[in-house]
């Protein structure tokens, strides 16, 4: 059974760095074809994909936030971290991590998010 | 970057109704599209991937179709637990775009 859980501070000040942890079970990031992503959702707004890390260490970032975010994995600890620098009140959101399993079509791979954590609410305020 | 739009943004429906939500991509994305359901205060749930493949455990009243730039999610007979917000997502990309959402109320 795949489960994911986000953890981290619920309140950060503007300009601070946010570090969130996704702790998971039921799969390993050593396994070929697995990815973990971070997605956020500002209050009352749509989902916004932030970052993705693959089993082989490759990473993808939302272009508009790429200079501020870093995704990393601690494979033995079944953990993926997200760091976001220079936090702003506009970064107030629920932050989710999710598991993506590889599917292939016409030789192209894609990773729908079939398993999600419950999310962690992060407020940015002084 | 590929942009996704959804229509309608808001949909008023009743139990038993047939509901159709459309997602349009700014350029062709083959069938690399997923649909998610999000109930208030809950994490999203994957319903459909590859435009028309139903995720395991999802009721058969949900179906997806389309390819290229236009996709639809259909609920054949709306149930009380289906009142939620629905998002499409572009897969197979370095930028995993979500659509703006359709609230079914």
mmCIF file of C-alpha atoms in Angstrom:
data_model
loop_
_atom_site.group_PDB
_atom_site.id
_atom_site.type_symbol
_atom_site.label_atom_id
_atom_site.label_comp_id
_atom_site.label_asym_id
_atom_site.label_seq_id
_atom_site.Cartn_x
_atom_site.Cartn_y
_atom_site.Cartn_z
ATOM 1 C CA UNK A 1 0.000 0.000 0.000
ATOM 2 C CA UNK A 2 1.466 3.327 -1.090
ATOM 3 C CA UNK A 3 1.202 6.211 1.329
ATOM 4 C CA UNK A 4 2.794 9.661 1.412
ATOM 5 C CA UNK A 5 2.869 12.272 4.134
ATOM 6 C CA UNK A 6 4.042 15.874 3.974
ATOM 7 C CA UNK A 7 5.637 17.601 6.940
ATOM 8 C CA UNK A 8 7.188 20.950 7.649
ATOM 9 C CA UNK A 9 6.515 24.345 9.182
ATOM 10 C CA UNK A 10 2.997 25.700 8.976
ATOM 11 C CA UNK A 11 4.128 29.317 9.310
ATOM 12 C CA UNK A 12 7.127 30.986 7.704
ATOM 13 C CA UNK A 13 8.135 34.620 7.488
ATOM 14 C CA UNK A 14 8.624 36.492 4.225
ATOM 15 C CA UNK A 15 12.138 36.030 2.760
ATOM 16 C CA UNK A 16 12.694 32.837 4.765
ATOM 17 C CA UNK A 17 13.422 29.459 3.174
ATOM 18 C CA UNK A 18 10.740 26.769 3.400
ATOM 19 C CA UNK A 19 11.791 23.149 3.610
ATOM 20 C CA UNK A 20 9.129 20.466 3.306
ATOM 21 C CA UNK A 21 9.580 16.730 3.621
ATOM 22 C CA UNK A 22 7.586 13.995 1.907
ATOM 23 C CA UNK A 23 7.911 10.695 3.757
ATOM 24 C CA UNK A 24 6.542 7.710 1.921
ATOM 25 C CA UNK A 25 6.069 3.965 2.154
ATOM 26 C CA UNK A 26 5.006 1.179 -0.156
ATOM 27 C CA UNK A 27 7.497 2.025 -2.879
ATOM 28 C CA UNK A 28 11.138 2.926 -3.327
ATOM 29 C CA UNK A 29 12.780 5.626 -5.370
ATOM 30 C CA UNK A 30 15.357 3.000 -6.305
ATOM 31 C CA UNK A 31 12.708 1.361 -8.449
ATOM 32 C CA UNK A 32 12.903 2.058 -12.150
ATOM 33 C CA UNK A 33 9.926 4.080 -13.349
ATOM 34 C CA UNK A 34 8.987 5.874 -10.152
ATOM 35 C CA UNK A 35 8.751 9.616 -9.568
ATOM 36 C CA UNK A 36 7.681 11.901 -6.738
ATOM 37 C CA UNK A 37 6.254 15.322 -7.371
ATOM 38 C CA UNK A 38 5.318 18.402 -5.363
ATOM 39 C CA UNK A 39 2.132 20.293 -6.127
ATOM 40 C CA UNK A 40 0.635 23.267 -4.306
ATOM 41 C CA UNK A 41 -2.781 24.886 -4.118
ATOM 42 C CA UNK A 42 -3.288 28.468 -2.900
ATOM 43 C CA UNK A 43 -6.523 28.946 -0.943
ATOM 44 C CA UNK A 44 -9.498 28.782 -3.304
ATOM 45 C CA UNK A 45 -7.301 28.396 -6.373
ATOM 46 C CA UNK A 46 -6.185 25.709 -8.789
ATOM 47 C CA UNK A 47 -3.493 23.089 -8.459
ATOM 48 C CA UNK A 48 0.016 24.191 -9.443
ATOM 49 C CA UNK A 49 2.757 21.687 -10.176
ATOM 50 C CA UNK A 50 6.133 22.663 -8.653
ATOM 51 C CA UNK A 51 8.748 19.954 -9.106
ATOM 52 C CA UNK A 52 9.336 16.304 -9.952
ATOM 53 C CA UNK A 53 12.185 13.933 -9.182
ATOM 54 C CA UNK A 54 12.663 10.610 -10.951
ATOM 55 C CA UNK A 55 14.103 7.333 -9.662
ATOM 56 C CA UNK A 56 17.285 8.034 -11.657
ATOM 57 C CA UNK A 57 17.824 11.438 -10.026
ATOM 58 C CA UNK A 58 16.601 13.557 -12.924
ATOM 59 C CA UNK A 59 14.599 16.574 -11.855
ATOM 60 C CA UNK A 60 12.061 18.899 -13.416
ATOM 61 C CA UNK A 61 10.939 22.302 -12.116
ATOM 62 C CA UNK A 62 8.163 24.741 -12.828
ATOM 63 C CA UNK A 63 10.034 27.286 -14.956
ATOM 64 C CA UNK A 64 8.702 30.363 -13.153
ATOM 65 C CA UNK A 65 9.932 28.994 -9.806
ATOM 66 C CA UNK A 66 13.038 27.118 -10.896
ATOM 67 C CA UNK A 67 15.384 29.704 -9.402
ATOM 68 C CA UNK A 68 13.761 29.338 -5.979
ATOM 69 C CA UNK A 69 13.040 25.633 -5.554
ATOM 70 C CA UNK A 70 15.163 22.537 -5.123
ATOM 71 C CA UNK A 71 13.877 18.993 -4.959
ATOM 72 C CA UNK A 72 16.049 16.233 -3.534
ATOM 73 C CA UNK A 73 15.675 12.632 -2.533
ATOM 74 C CA UNK A 74 16.992 10.588 0.364
ATOM 75 C CA UNK A 75 16.394 7.149 -1.052
ATOM 76 C CA UNK A 76 17.394 5.042 1.967
ATOM 77 C CA UNK A 77 15.132 7.141 4.171
ATOM 78 C CA UNK A 78 12.159 6.996 1.774
ATOM 79 C CA UNK A 79 12.065 10.735 1.721
ATOM 80 C CA UNK A 80 11.862 13.579 -0.783
ATOM 81 C CA UNK A 81 12.474 17.173 0.261
ATOM 82 C CA UNK A 82 11.409 20.446 -1.317
ATOM 83 C CA UNK A 83 13.215 23.666 -0.492
ATOM 84 C CA UNK A 84 11.792 27.016 -1.564
ATOM 85 C CA UNK A 85 13.753 30.191 -0.935
ATOM 86 C CA UNK A 86 12.648 33.773 -0.469
ATOM 87 C CA UNK A 87 9.112 32.927 0.584
ATOM 88 C CA UNK A 88 6.387 35.482 -0.100
ATOM 89 C CA UNK A 89 2.788 35.749 1.139
ATOM 90 C CA UNK A 90 1.735 34.668 -2.361
ATOM 91 C CA UNK A 91 3.356 31.292 -1.627
ATOM 92 C CA UNK A 92 0.711 30.636 1.029
ATOM 93 C CA UNK A 93 -0.847 27.337 -0.019
ATOM 94 C CA UNK A 94 -1.480 23.710 0.742
ATOM 95 C CA UNK A 95 1.546 21.757 -0.430
ATOM 96 C CA UNK A 96 1.104 18.162 -1.597
ATOM 97 C CA UNK A 97 3.534 15.448 -2.570
ATOM 98 C CA UNK A 98 2.442 12.683 -4.919
ATOM 99 C CA UNK A 99 3.697 9.405 -6.389
ATOM 100 C CA UNK A 100 3.922 9.024 -10.123
ATOM 101 C CA UNK A 101 4.252 5.599 -11.686
ATOM 102 C CA UNK A 102 5.528 5.304 -15.228
ATOM 103 C CA UNK A 103 3.183 4.500 -18.060
ATOM 104 C CA UNK A 104 4.247 4.349 -21.689
ATOM 105 C CA UNK A 105 2.517 5.068 -24.960
ATOM 106 C CA UNK A 106 4.132 5.000 -28.352
ATOM 107 C CA UNK A 107 7.519 4.866 -26.702
ATOM 108 C CA UNK A 108 6.859 7.951 -24.575
ATOM 109 C CA UNK A 109 6.750 7.753 -20.784
ATOM 110 C CA UNK A 110 4.442 9.733 -18.543
ATOM 111 C CA UNK A 111 3.788 9.759 -14.804
ATOM 112 C CA UNK A 112 0.215 10.434 -13.625
ATOM 113 C CA UNK A 113 -0.085 11.135 -9.905
ATOM 114 C CA UNK A 114 -2.068 8.172 -8.590
ATOM 115 C CA UNK A 115 -1.190 8.558 -4.909
ATOM 116 C CA UNK A 116 -1.179 11.790 -2.927
ATOM 117 C CA UNK A 117 -0.395 12.855 0.595
ATOM 118 C CA UNK A 118 -2.963 14.698 2.680
ATOM 119 C CA UNK A 119 -1.130 17.985 2.206
ATOM 120 C CA UNK A 120 0.403 20.506 4.575
ATOM 121 C CA UNK A 121 -0.869 24.067 4.902
ATOM 122 C CA UNK A 122 1.899 26.667 4.770
ATOM 123 C CA UNK A 123 1.180 30.286 5.622
ATOM 124 C CA UNK A 124 3.670 33.023 4.806
ATOM 125 C CA UNK A 125 3.243 35.981 7.110
ATOM 126 C CA UNK A 126 5.324 38.261 9.273
ATOM 127 C CA UNK B 1 4.493 26.360 -22.674
ATOM 128 C CA UNK B 2 1.307 24.416 -23.236
ATOM 129 C CA UNK B 3 -1.728 25.997 -21.598
ATOM 130 C CA UNK B 4 -4.875 24.137 -20.591
ATOM 131 C CA UNK B 5 -8.328 25.681 -20.392
ATOM 132 C CA UNK B 6 -11.445 24.053 -18.985
ATOM 133 C CA UNK B 7 -15.098 24.718 -19.663
ATOM 134 C CA UNK B 8 -17.315 25.399 -17.990
ATOM 135 C CA UNK B 9 -15.647 26.862 -14.915
ATOM 136 C CA UNK B 10 -18.738 26.127 -12.887
ATOM 137 C CA UNK B 11 -21.503 23.635 -13.541
ATOM 138 C CA UNK B 12 -24.759 23.306 -11.674
ATOM 139 C CA UNK B 13 -26.167 19.781 -11.864
ATOM 140 C CA UNK B 14 -28.436 17.349 -10.077
ATOM 141 C CA UNK B 15 -28.075 13.744 -9.030
ATOM 142 C CA UNK B 16 -28.630 11.521 -12.045
ATOM 143 C CA UNK B 17 -27.541 14.136 -14.588
ATOM 144 C CA UNK B 18 -25.064 13.395 -17.359
ATOM 145 C CA UNK B 19 -22.180 15.809 -16.961
ATOM 146 C CA UNK B 20 -19.497 16.680 -19.518
ATOM 147 C CA UNK B 21 -16.406 18.775 -18.823
ATOM 148 C CA UNK B 22 -14.074 19.931 -21.592
ATOM 149 C CA UNK B 23 -10.344 20.549 -21.443
ATOM 150 C CA UNK B 24 -8.561 22.253 -24.316
ATOM 151 C CA UNK B 25 -4.807 22.406 -24.864
ATOM 152 C CA UNK B 26 -3.076 25.326 -26.568
ATOM 153 C CA UNK B 27 -1.305 22.850 -28.832
ATOM 154 C CA UNK B 28 -1.603 19.184 -29.598
ATOM 155 C CA UNK B 29 -0.665 16.861 -26.752
ATOM 156 C CA UNK B 30 -1.664 13.540 -28.293
ATOM 157 C CA UNK B 31 -3.428 11.639 -25.495
ATOM 158 C CA UNK B 32 -1.124 12.727 -22.679
ATOM 159 C CA UNK B 33 -3.862 14.003 -20.412
ATOM 160 C CA UNK B 34 -5.147 13.058 -16.965
ATOM 161 C CA UNK B 35 -8.260 13.999 -15.012
ATOM 162 C CA UNK B 36 -8.440 14.440 -11.239
ATOM 163 C CA UNK B 37 -11.316 14.909 -8.814
ATOM 164 C CA UNK B 38 -10.870 17.028 -5.707
ATOM 165 C CA UNK B 39 -13.447 17.145 -2.968
ATOM 166 C CA UNK B 40 -13.351 20.111 -0.545
ATOM 167 C CA UNK B 41 -10.511 19.840 1.931
ATOM 168 C CA UNK B 42 -9.164 16.663 0.327
ATOM 169 C CA UNK B 43 -6.241 15.747 -1.871
ATOM 170 C CA UNK B 44 -6.902 15.236 -5.575
ATOM 171 C CA UNK B 45 -7.785 11.774 -6.819
ATOM 172 C CA UNK B 46 -6.684 10.413 -10.191
ATOM 173 C CA UNK B 47 -9.677 9.410 -12.312
ATOM 174 C CA UNK B 48 -8.386 9.002 -15.853
ATOM 175 C CA UNK B 49 -4.976 8.985 -17.537
ATOM 176 C CA UNK B 50 -3.871 8.706 -21.143
ATOM 177 C CA UNK B 51 -7.074 10.631 -21.936
ATOM 178 C CA UNK B 52 -9.351 7.610 -21.683
ATOM 179 C CA UNK B 53 -7.867 4.969 -19.346
ATOM 180 C CA UNK B 54 -9.842 4.662 -16.129
ATOM 181 C CA UNK B 55 -7.678 4.444 -13.023
ATOM 182 C CA UNK B 56 -8.168 1.257 -11.041
ATOM 183 C CA UNK B 57 -11.054 1.511 -8.596
ATOM 184 C CA UNK B 58 -12.744 4.468 -10.285
ATOM 185 C CA UNK B 59 -16.460 3.896 -10.968
ATOM 186 C CA UNK B 60 -17.390 3.145 -14.550
ATOM 187 C CA UNK B 61 -19.750 6.133 -14.684
ATOM 188 C CA UNK B 62 -16.601 8.191 -15.289
ATOM 189 C CA UNK B 63 -15.115 8.186 -18.776
ATOM 190 C CA UNK B 64 -12.590 10.239 -20.678
ATOM 191 C CA UNK B 65 -12.122 10.837 -24.373
ATOM 192 C CA UNK B 66 -10.275 13.004 -26.840
ATOM 193 C CA UNK B 67 -6.843 13.524 -28.277
ATOM 194 C CA UNK B 68 -4.807 16.340 -29.708
ATOM 195 C CA UNK B 69 -6.218 19.557 -28.308
ATOM 196 C CA UNK B 70 -9.717 18.699 -27.073
ATOM 197 C CA UNK B 71 -10.622 16.306 -24.284
ATOM 198 C CA UNK B 72 -13.742 15.520 -22.313
ATOM 199 C CA UNK B 73 -14.534 13.963 -18.969
ATOM 200 C CA UNK B 74 -18.042 12.551 -18.746
ATOM 201 C CA UNK B 75 -19.971 11.413 -15.692
ATOM 202 C CA UNK B 76 -22.846 9.330 -17.007
ATOM 203 C CA UNK B 77 -25.077 9.647 -13.954
ATOM 204 C CA UNK B 78 -23.977 12.113 -11.309
ATOM 205 C CA UNK B 79 -23.895 10.730 -7.780
ATOM 206 C CA UNK B 80 -23.908 12.742 -4.524
ATOM 207 C CA UNK B 81 -20.217 12.019 -3.943
ATOM 208 C CA UNK B 82 -19.332 13.439 -7.384
ATOM 209 C CA UNK B 83 -19.972 17.053 -6.386
ATOM 210 C CA UNK B 84 -16.382 18.268 -6.493
ATOM 211 C CA UNK B 85 -13.864 20.193 -8.560
ATOM 212 C CA UNK B 86 -12.302 18.475 -11.568
ATOM 213 C CA UNK B 87 -8.879 19.261 -13.021
ATOM 214 C CA UNK B 88 -7.195 18.147 -16.200
ATOM 215 C CA UNK B 89 -3.410 17.795 -16.334
ATOM 216 C CA UNK B 90 -0.956 17.583 -19.185
ATOM 217 C CA UNK B 91 1.329 14.571 -18.814
ATOM 218 C CA UNK B 92 4.553 13.883 -20.664
ATOM 219 C CA UNK B 93 6.034 17.262 -20.303
ATOM 220 C CA UNK B 94 8.782 19.075 -18.556
ATOM 221 C CA UNK B 95 5.972 21.307 -17.297
ATOM 222 C CA UNK B 96 3.123 19.300 -15.832
ATOM 223 C CA UNK B 97 0.359 21.864 -16.344
ATOM 224 C CA UNK B 98 -2.963 21.640 -14.561
ATOM 225 C CA UNK B 99 -6.102 23.207 -15.935
ATOM 226 C CA UNK B 100 -7.946 25.874 -13.927
ATOM 227 C CA UNK B 101 -10.630 23.468 -12.721
ATOM 228 C CA UNK B 102 -14.368 22.917 -13.115
ATOM 229 C CA UNK B 103 -16.530 22.991 -10.025
ATOM 230 C CA UNK B 104 -19.588 20.737 -10.148
ATOM 231 C CA UNK B 105 -22.145 22.005 -7.677
#
